PDB file of C-alpha atoms in Angstrom:
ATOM      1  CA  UNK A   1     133.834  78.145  98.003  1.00 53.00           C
ATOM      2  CA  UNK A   2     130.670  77.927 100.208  1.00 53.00           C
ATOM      3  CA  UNK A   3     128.068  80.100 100.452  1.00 56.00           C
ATOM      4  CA  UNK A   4     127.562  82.276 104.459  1.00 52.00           C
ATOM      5  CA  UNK A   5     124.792  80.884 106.076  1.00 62.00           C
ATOM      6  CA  UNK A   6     122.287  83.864 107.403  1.00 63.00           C
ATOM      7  CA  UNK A   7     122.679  84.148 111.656  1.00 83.00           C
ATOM      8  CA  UNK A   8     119.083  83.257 111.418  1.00 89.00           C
ATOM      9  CA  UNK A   9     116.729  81.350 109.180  1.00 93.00           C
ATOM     10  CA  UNK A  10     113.000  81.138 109.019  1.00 94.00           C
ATOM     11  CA  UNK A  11     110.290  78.939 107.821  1.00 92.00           C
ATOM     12  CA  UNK A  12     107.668  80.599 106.499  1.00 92.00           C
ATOM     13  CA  UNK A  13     104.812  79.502 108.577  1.00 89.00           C
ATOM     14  CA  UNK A  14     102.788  82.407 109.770  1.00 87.00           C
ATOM     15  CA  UNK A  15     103.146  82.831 113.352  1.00 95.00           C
ATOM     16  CA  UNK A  16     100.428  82.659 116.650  1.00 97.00           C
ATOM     17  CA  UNK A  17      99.124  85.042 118.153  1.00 97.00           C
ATOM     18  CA  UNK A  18     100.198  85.652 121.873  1.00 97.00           C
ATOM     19  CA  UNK A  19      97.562  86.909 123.280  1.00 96.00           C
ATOM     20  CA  UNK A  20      99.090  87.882 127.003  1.00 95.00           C
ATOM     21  CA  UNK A  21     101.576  90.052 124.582  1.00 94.00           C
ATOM     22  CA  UNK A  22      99.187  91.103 122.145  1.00 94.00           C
ATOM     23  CA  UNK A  23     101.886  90.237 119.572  1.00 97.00           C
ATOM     24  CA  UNK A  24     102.846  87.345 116.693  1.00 98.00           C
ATOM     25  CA  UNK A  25     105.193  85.096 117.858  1.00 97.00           C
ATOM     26  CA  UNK A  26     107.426  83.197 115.236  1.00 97.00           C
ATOM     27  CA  UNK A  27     110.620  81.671 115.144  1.00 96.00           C
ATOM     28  CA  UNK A  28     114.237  81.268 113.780  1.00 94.00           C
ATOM     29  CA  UNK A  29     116.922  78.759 113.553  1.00 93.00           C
ATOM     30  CA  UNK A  30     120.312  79.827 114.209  1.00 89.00           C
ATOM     31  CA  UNK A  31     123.295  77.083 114.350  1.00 87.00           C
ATOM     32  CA  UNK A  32     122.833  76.821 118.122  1.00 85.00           C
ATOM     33  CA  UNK A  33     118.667  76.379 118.420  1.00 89.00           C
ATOM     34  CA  UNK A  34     115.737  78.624 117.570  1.00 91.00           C
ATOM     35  CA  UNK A  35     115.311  82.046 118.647  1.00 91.00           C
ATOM     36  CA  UNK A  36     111.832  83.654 119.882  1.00 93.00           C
ATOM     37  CA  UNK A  37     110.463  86.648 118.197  1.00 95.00           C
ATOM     38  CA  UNK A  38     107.369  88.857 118.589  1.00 96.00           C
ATOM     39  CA  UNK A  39     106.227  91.365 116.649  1.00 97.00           C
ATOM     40  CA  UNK A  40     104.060  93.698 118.323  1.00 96.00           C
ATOM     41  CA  UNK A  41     100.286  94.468 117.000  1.00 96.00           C
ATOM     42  CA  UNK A  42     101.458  98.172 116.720  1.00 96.00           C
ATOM     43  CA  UNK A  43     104.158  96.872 114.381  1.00 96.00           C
ATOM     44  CA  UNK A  44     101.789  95.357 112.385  1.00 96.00           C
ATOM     45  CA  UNK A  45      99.102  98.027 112.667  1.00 96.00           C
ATOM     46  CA  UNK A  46     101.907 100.752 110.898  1.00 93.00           C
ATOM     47  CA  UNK A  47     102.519  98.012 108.572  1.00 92.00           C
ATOM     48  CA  UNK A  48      98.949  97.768 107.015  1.00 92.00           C
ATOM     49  CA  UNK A  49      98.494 101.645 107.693  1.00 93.00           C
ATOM     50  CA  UNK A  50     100.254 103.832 109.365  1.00 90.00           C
ATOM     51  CA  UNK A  51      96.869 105.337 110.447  1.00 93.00           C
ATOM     52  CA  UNK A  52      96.066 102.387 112.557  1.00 92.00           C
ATOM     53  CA  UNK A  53      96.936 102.018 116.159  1.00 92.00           C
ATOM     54  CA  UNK A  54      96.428  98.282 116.866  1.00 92.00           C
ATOM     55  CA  UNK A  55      94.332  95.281 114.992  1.00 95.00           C
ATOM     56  CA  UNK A  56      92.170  92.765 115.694  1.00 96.00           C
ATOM     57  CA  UNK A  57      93.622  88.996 115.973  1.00 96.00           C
ATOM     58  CA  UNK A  58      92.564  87.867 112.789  1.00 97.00           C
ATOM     59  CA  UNK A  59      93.528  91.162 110.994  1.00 96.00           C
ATOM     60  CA  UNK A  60      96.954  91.279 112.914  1.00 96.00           C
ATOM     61  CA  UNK A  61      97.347  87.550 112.132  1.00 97.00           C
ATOM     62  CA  UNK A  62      96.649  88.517 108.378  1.00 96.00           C
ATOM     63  CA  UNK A  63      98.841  91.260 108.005  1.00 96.00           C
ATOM     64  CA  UNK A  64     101.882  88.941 109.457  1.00 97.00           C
ATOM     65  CA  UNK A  65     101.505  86.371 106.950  1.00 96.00           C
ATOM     66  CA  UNK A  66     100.961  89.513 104.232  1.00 96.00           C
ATOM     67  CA  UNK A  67     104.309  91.032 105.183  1.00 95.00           C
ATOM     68  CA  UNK A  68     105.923  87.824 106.744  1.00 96.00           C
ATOM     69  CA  UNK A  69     109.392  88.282 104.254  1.00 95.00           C
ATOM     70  CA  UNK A  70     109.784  91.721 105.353  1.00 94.00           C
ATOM     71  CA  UNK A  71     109.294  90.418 109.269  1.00 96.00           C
ATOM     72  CA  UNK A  72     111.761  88.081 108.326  1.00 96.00           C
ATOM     73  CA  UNK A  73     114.253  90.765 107.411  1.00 94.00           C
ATOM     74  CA  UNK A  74     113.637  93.255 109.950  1.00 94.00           C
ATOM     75  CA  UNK A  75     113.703  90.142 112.504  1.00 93.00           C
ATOM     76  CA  UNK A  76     117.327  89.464 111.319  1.00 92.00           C
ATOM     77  CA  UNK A  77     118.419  92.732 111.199  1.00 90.00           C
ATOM     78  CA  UNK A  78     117.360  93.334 115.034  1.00 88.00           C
ATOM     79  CA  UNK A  79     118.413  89.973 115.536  1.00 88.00           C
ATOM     80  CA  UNK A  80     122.265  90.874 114.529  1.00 85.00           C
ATOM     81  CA  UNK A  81     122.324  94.422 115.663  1.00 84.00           C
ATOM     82  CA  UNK A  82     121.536  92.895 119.399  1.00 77.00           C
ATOM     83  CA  UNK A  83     123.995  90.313 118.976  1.00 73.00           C
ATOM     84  CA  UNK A  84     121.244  87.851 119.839  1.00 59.00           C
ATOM     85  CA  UNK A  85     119.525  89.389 123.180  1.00 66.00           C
ATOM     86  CA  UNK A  86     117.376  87.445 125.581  1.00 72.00           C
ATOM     87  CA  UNK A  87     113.862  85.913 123.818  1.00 78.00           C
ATOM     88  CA  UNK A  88     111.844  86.564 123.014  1.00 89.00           C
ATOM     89  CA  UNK A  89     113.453  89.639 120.223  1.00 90.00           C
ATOM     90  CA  UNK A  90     110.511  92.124 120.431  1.00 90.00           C
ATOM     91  CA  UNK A  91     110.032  93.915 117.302  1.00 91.00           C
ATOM     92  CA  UNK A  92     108.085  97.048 117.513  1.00 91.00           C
ATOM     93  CA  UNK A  93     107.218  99.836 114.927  1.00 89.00           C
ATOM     94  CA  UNK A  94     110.215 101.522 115.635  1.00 90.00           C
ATOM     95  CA  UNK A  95     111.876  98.777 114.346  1.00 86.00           C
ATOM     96  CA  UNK A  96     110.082  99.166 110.962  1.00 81.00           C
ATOM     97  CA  UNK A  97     111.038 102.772 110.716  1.00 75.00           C
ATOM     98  CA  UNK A  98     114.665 102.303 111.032  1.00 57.00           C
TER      99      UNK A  98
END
């Protein structure tokens, strides 16, 4: 018997900041090509503490690759419940909450 294969798999590789979204951008594989996600500075702000509004780049940058497995997860999860959507996924603090 084989083991499922996750809709989604990532690398992980700590994401860039795009700075015309204010967001970190990363990626996934799924069995048909990768998949754009961002998730938002606010995201990552409520992440580190949920008394921040936004971070710097470096700080924002930081706090991805501190909570990049949970991304990962949340990423999926979004990725799944909007049966794929158009890239880039965003992934905003909402998201987190849920």
């Amino acid at each position: 018997m084989t083991k499922a294969r996750a809709s989604v798999r990532f690398q992980l590789d700590g994401g860039t900041w795009v700075e015309e979204r204010e967001s970190v951008g990363f990626t996934g594989e799924t069995d048909f090509g990768l998949v754009e996600f961002l998730v938002t500075n606010e995201a990552l702000a409520q992440l580190l503490d949920p008394d921040f509004d936004v971070l710097d780049r470096d700080t924002a940058l930081e706090t991805f690759v501190e909570f990049e497995s949970d991304i990962h997860r949340i990423a999926l999860r979004e990725f799944v419940k909007r049966l794929g959507g158009e890239p880039p996924i965003l992934i905003t603090a909402a998201d987190f909450e849920g």
